[in-house]
Coordinates of C-alpha atoms in Angstrom, one line a residue:
X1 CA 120.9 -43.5 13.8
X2 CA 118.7 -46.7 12.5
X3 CA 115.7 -47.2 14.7
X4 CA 115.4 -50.9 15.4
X5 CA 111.7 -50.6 17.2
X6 CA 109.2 -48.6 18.9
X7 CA 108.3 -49.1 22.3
X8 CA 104.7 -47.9 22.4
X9 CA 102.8 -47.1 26.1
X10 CA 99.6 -47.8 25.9
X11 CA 96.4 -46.5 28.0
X12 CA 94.2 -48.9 30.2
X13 CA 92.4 -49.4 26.9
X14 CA 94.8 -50.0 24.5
X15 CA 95.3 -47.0 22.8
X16 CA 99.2 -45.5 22.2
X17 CA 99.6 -42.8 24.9
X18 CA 103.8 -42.4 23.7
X19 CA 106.2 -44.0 21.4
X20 CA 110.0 -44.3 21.9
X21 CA 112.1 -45.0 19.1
X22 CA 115.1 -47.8 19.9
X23 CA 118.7 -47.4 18.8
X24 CA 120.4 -50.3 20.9
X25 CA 119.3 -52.9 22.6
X26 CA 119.1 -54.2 25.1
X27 CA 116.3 -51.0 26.5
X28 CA 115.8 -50.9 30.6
X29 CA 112.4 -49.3 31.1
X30 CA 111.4 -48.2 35.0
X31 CA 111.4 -45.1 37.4
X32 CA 115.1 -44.4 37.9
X33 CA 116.7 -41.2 35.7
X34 CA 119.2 -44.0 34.8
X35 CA 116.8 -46.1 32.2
X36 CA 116.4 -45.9 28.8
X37 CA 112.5 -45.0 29.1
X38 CA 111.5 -43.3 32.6
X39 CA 108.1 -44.7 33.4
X40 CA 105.9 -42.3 36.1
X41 CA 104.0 -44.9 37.8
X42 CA 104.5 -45.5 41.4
X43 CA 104.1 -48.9 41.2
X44 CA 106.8 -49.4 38.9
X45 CA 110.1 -50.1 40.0
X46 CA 113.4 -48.3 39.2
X47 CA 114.6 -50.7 37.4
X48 CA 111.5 -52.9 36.1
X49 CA 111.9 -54.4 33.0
X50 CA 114.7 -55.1 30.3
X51 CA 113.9 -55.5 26.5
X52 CA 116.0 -57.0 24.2
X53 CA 115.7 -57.8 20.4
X54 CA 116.3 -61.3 19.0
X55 CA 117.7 -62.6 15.7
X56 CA 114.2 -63.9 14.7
X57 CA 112.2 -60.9 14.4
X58 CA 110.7 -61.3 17.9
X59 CA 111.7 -59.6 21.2
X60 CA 112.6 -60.5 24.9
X61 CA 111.1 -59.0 28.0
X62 CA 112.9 -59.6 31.3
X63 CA 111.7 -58.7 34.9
X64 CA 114.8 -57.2 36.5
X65 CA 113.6 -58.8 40.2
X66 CA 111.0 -56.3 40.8
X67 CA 108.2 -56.8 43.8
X68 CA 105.2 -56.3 41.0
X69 CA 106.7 -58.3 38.7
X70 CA 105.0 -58.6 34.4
X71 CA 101.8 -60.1 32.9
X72 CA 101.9 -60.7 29.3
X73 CA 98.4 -61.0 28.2
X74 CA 96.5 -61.0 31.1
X75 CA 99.0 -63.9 32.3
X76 CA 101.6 -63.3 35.0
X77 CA 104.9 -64.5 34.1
X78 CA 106.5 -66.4 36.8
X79 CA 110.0 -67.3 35.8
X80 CA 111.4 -63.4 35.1
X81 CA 111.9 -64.0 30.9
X82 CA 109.4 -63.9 28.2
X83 CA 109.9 -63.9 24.6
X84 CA 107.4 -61.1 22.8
X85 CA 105.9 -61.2 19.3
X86 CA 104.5 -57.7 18.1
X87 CA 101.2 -58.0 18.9
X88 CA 101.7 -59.0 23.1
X89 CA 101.0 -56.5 25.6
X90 CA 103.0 -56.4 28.7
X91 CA 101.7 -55.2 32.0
X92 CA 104.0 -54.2 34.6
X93 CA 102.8 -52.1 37.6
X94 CA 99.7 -50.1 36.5
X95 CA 101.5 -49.3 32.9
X96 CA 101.2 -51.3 29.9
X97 CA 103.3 -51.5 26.9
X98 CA 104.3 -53.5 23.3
X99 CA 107.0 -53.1 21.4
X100 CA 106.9 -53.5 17.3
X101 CA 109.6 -53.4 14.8
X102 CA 109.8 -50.1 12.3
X103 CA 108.8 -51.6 9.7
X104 CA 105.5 -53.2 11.3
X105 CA 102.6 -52.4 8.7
X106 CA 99.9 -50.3 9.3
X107 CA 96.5 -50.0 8.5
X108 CA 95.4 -47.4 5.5
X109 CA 94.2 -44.0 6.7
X110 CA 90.2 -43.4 6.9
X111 CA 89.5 -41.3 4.4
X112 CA 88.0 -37.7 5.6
X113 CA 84.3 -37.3 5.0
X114 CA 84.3 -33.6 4.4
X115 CA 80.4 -33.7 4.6
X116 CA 77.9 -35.7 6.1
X117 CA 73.5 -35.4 6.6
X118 CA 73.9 -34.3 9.8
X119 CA 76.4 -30.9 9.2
X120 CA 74.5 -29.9 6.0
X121 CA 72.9 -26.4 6.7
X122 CA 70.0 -27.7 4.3
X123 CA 69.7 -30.9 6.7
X124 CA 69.2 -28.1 9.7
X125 CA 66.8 -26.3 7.9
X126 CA 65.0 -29.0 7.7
X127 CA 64.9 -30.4 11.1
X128 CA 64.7 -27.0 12.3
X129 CA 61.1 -26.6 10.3
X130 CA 59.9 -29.6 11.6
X131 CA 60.3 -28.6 15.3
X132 CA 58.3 -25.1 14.3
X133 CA 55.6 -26.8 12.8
X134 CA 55.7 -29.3 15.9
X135 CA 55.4 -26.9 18.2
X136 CA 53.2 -24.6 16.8
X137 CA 50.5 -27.6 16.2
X138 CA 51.1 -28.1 20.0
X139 CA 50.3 -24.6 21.0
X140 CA 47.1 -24.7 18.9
X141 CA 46.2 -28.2 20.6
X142 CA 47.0 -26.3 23.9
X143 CA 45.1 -23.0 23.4
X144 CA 41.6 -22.0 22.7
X145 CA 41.6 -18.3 24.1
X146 CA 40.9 -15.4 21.9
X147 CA 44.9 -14.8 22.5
X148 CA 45.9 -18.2 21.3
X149 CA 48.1 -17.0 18.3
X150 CA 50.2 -14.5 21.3
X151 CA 50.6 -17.4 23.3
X152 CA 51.4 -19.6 20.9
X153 CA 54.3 -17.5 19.2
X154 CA 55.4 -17.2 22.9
X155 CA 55.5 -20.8 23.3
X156 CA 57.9 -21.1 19.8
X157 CA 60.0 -18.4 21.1
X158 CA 60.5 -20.4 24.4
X159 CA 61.2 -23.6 22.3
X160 CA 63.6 -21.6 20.4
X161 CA 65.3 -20.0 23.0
X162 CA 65.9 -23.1 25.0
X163 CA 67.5 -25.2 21.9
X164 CA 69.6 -22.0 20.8
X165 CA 71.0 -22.3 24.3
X166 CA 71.4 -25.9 24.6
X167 CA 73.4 -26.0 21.2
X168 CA 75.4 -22.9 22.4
X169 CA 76.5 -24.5 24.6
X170 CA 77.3 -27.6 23.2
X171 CA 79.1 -25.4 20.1
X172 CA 81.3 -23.8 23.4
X173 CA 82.2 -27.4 25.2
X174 CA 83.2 -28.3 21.5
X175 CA 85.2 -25.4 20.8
X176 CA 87.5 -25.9 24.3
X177 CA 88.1 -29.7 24.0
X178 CA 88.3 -30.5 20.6
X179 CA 89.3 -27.4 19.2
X180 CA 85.9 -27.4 16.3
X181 CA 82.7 -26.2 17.4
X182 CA 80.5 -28.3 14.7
X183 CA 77.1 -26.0 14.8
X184 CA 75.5 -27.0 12.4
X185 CA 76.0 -31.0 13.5
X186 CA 75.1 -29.9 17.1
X187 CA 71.9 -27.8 16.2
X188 CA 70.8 -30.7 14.1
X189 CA 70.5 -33.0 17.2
X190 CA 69.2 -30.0 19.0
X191 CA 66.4 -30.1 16.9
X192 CA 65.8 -33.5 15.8
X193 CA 66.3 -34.3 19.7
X194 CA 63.8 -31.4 20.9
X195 CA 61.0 -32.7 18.1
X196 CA 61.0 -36.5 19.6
X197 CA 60.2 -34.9 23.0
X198 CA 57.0 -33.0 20.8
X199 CA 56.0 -35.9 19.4
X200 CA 56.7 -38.5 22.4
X201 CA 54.4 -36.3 24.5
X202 CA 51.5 -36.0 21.7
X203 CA 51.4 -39.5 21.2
X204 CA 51.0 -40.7 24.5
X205 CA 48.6 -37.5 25.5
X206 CA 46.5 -39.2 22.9
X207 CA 47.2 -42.5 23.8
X208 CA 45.9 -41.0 27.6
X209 CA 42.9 -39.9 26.5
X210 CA 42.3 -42.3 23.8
X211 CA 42.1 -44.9 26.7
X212 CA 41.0 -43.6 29.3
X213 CA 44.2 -44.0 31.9
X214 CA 47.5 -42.3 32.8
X215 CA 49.9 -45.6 32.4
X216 CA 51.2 -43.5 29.2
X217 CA 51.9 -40.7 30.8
X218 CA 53.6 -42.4 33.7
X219 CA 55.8 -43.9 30.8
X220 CA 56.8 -40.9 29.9
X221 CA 59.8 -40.1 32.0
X222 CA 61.3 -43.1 30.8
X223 CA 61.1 -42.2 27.3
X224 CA 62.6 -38.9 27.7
X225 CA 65.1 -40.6 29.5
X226 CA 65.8 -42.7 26.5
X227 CA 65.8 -39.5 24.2
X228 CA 68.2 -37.7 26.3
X229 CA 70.7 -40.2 26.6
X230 CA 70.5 -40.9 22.6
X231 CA 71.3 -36.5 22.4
X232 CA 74.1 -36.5 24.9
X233 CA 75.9 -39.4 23.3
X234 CA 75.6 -37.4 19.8
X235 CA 76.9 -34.7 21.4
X236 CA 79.4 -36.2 23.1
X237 CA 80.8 -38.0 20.0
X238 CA 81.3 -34.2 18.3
X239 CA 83.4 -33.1 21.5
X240 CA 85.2 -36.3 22.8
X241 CA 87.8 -39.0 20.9
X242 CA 86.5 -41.3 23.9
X243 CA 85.3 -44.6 22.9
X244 CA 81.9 -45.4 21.6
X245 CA 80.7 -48.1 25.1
X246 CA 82.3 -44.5 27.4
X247 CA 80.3 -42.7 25.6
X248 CA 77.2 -44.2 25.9
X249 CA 77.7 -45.1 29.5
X250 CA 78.5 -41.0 30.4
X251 CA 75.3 -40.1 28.3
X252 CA 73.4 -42.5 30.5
X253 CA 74.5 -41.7 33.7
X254 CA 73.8 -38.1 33.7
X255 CA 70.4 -38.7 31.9
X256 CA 70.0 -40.8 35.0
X257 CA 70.7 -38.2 37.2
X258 CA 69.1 -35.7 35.6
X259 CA 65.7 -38.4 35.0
X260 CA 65.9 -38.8 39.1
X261 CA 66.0 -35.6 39.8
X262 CA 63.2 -35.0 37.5
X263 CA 61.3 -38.0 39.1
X264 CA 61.4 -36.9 42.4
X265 CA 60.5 -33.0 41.9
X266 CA 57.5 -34.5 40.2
X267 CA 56.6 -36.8 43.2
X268 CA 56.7 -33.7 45.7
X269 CA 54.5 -31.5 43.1
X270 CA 51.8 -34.8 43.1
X271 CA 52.4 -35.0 46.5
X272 CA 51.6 -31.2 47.4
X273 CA 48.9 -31.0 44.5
X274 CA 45.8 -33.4 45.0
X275 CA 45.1 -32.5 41.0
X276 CA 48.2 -33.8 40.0
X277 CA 47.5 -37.2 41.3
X278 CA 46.5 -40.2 38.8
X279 CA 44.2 -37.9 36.8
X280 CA 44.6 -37.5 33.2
X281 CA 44.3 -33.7 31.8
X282 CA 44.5 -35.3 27.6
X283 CA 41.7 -33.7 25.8
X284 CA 41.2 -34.8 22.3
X285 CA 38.4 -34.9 19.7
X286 CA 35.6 -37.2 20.6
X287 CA 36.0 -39.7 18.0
X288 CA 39.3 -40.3 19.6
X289 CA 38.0 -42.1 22.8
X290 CA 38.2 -45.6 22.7
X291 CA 37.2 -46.5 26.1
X292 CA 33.8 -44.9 26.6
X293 CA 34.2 -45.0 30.3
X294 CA 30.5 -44.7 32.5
X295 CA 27.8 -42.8 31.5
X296 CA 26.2 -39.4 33.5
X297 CA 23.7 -41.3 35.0
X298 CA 25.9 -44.2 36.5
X299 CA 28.8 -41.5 37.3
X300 CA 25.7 -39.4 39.0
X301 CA 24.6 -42.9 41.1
X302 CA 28.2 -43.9 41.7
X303 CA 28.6 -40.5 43.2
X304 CA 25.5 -41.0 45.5
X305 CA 26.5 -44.2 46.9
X306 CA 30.1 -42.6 47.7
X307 CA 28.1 -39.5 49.4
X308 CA 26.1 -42.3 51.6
X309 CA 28.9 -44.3 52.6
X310 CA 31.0 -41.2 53.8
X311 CA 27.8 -39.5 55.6
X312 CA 27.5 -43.3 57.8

C-alpha cells in the first residue's frame, strides 16, 4: 500500500517521539479506539483533529469541535480549518504534531567520528600524569616532616582513589542509559577536571599569601562551583541524548546543591572553630609576599595598646 505521508508526534521540544505512515486520507487523530492515530493525552479529545491531503502538495487540519481546540504555530486557530505546509506544527491538547509528505528531503547523515582527543588512551595518559605530578608537588608544598614522602604517596593514593571512583561510576550510569560506558572519555574529564581543582587552589593559596588577605580563598567555592558544573555537563553529554541548554542547566543545579551544601558545612566549621575564621593558613617562599604587612615592633605596640584597652 503507497504511503502518502507521515504523521510525526513530536516532544515539547520538537523532537519526533512516533511516526505513522498514511494510506488514505482523510486521518482522524484523538483518544477514542475508533481513530486512525490513538493519542494518550488526557486533554485530547476522542475525536480531536481530522487531516486531510490537498491537490497542491499541502495538507488540511480540522478541529472536530473539541473543548481544547488547535494552535498552529504558537497561534490558536479560531474558525476549526487550517491549511498546513510541512514545516507547521500543530498543537492540540498537550500533544504536538506535523505531518510531511514521503518524499520530504532530509538532511545527510553526520558522519561517525570513530575517535576523538578526549577517548584516546594516549590523551588519558597524559592528563592522568599531569594530575600525579600536580598532586605530588602539592604534597611536597604541604609537608615538611621527616615522613613527607609516606604522606605524600598517601595523599596520591587518596587522589587516585577518589577519581577511580568518580569515573566508575560515571562508566556505570553510562553503561545503564546509553548502553556504552566511554572510560576512557569519562576518566579524561576525571582527570583534567580533578587537576583544575589542584591548580585553582595553588593559585589562589598563593595569591593569599602573596597579598596578604583571604578574599581569594573566599572565591574559591565559587570557582569549584564553576569547575564542577563544566565536569558534570561532560559527563552528562557521554550518558544522555538530552539537549545541550538541559544539560547545562542539570549540571548547574546539582553543582548548586552540592556548592550550598558545601557553603554551609563550612560556615558551621568557622563558626565552631575560632582558627577558621578570616585567617589565612598560605605559606609560601618569602620573595612571594607582596604586601609586607607591619613590622615586629609595630605588631608588638599594636598588641600593647589592644592589652590596655581590654584591661580599662
Amino acid at each position: 500500500m503507497e504511503r502518502l505521508a507521515w504523521i510525526e508526534l513530536l516532544d515539547r521540544e520538537g523532537v519526533v517521539s512516533q511516526r505513522f505512515p498514511v494510506s488514505h486520507w482523510p486521518v482522524t487523530i484523538g483518544r477514542a479506539y475508533a481513530c486512525d492515530i490513538i493519542v494518550d493525552d488526557p486533554f485530547v479529545a476522542p475525536r480531536h483533529l481530522q487531516i486531510s491531503g490537498n491537490a497542491d502538495d499541502t495538507f488540511a487540519v480540522e478541529d472536530l469541535e473539541s473543548v481544547n481546540g488547535m494552535h498552529i504555530n504558537g497561534r490558536r486557530v479560531l474558525n476549526r480549518t487550517a491549511s498546513l505546509t510541512p514545516d507547521d506544527i500543530v498543537r492540540f491538547g498537550h500533544s504536538q504534531l506535523r505531518v510531511r509528505h514521503s518524499a520530504h528531503p532530509v538532511a545527510d547523515e553526520t558522519p561517525i567520528v570513530p575517535h576523538t582527543w578526549d577517548r584516546q588512551p594516549r590523551t588519558l595518559l597524559f592528563t592522568a600524569l599531569i594530575l600525579l605530578c600536580l598532586t605530588g608537588a602539592a604534597g611536597f608544598l604541604s609537608y615538611n616532616s621527616e615522613d613527607s614522602m609516606i604522606e605524600v604517596l598517601t595523599m596520591i593514593m587518596g587522589v587516585l582513589s577518589v577519581t577511580g571512583i568518580w569515573v566508575s561510576g560515571w562508566t556505570l550510569v553510562g553503561r545503564v542509559f546509553s548502553g556504552q560506558t566511554h572510560f576512557v572519555a569519562h576518566a579524561v574529564i576525571g582527570t583534567v577536571g580533578m587537576s583544575v581543582f589542584w591548580v585553582t587552589d595553588a593559585l589562589l593559596n598563593l595569591s593569599e599569601f602573596s597579598f596578604n588577605t583571604t578574599v581569594f580563598s573566599d572565591r574559591a567555592s565559587l570557582i569549584d562551583f564553576i569547575t564542577l558544573s563544566a565536569m558534570l555537563y561532560f559527563h552528562l553529554r557521554l550518558v544522555s541524548r538530552l539537549r545541550k541548554p538541559q544539560l547545562g542547566m542539570i549540571a548547574a543545579t546539582a553543582s548548586l546543591l552540592l556548592w550550598g551544601v558545601a557553603t554551609v558545612t563550612s560556615m558551621v566549621e568557622s563558626d565552631q572553630n575560632l582558627a577558621l575564621r578570616d585567617y589565612s593558613t598560605s605559606i609560601a617562599p618569602a620573595a612571594m609576599l607582596l604586601d609586607k604587612g607591619q613590622s615586629i615592633d609595630q605588631f608588638v605596640n599594636g598588641a600593647d595598646d589592644l592589652k590596655q584597652q581590654v584591661q580599662e
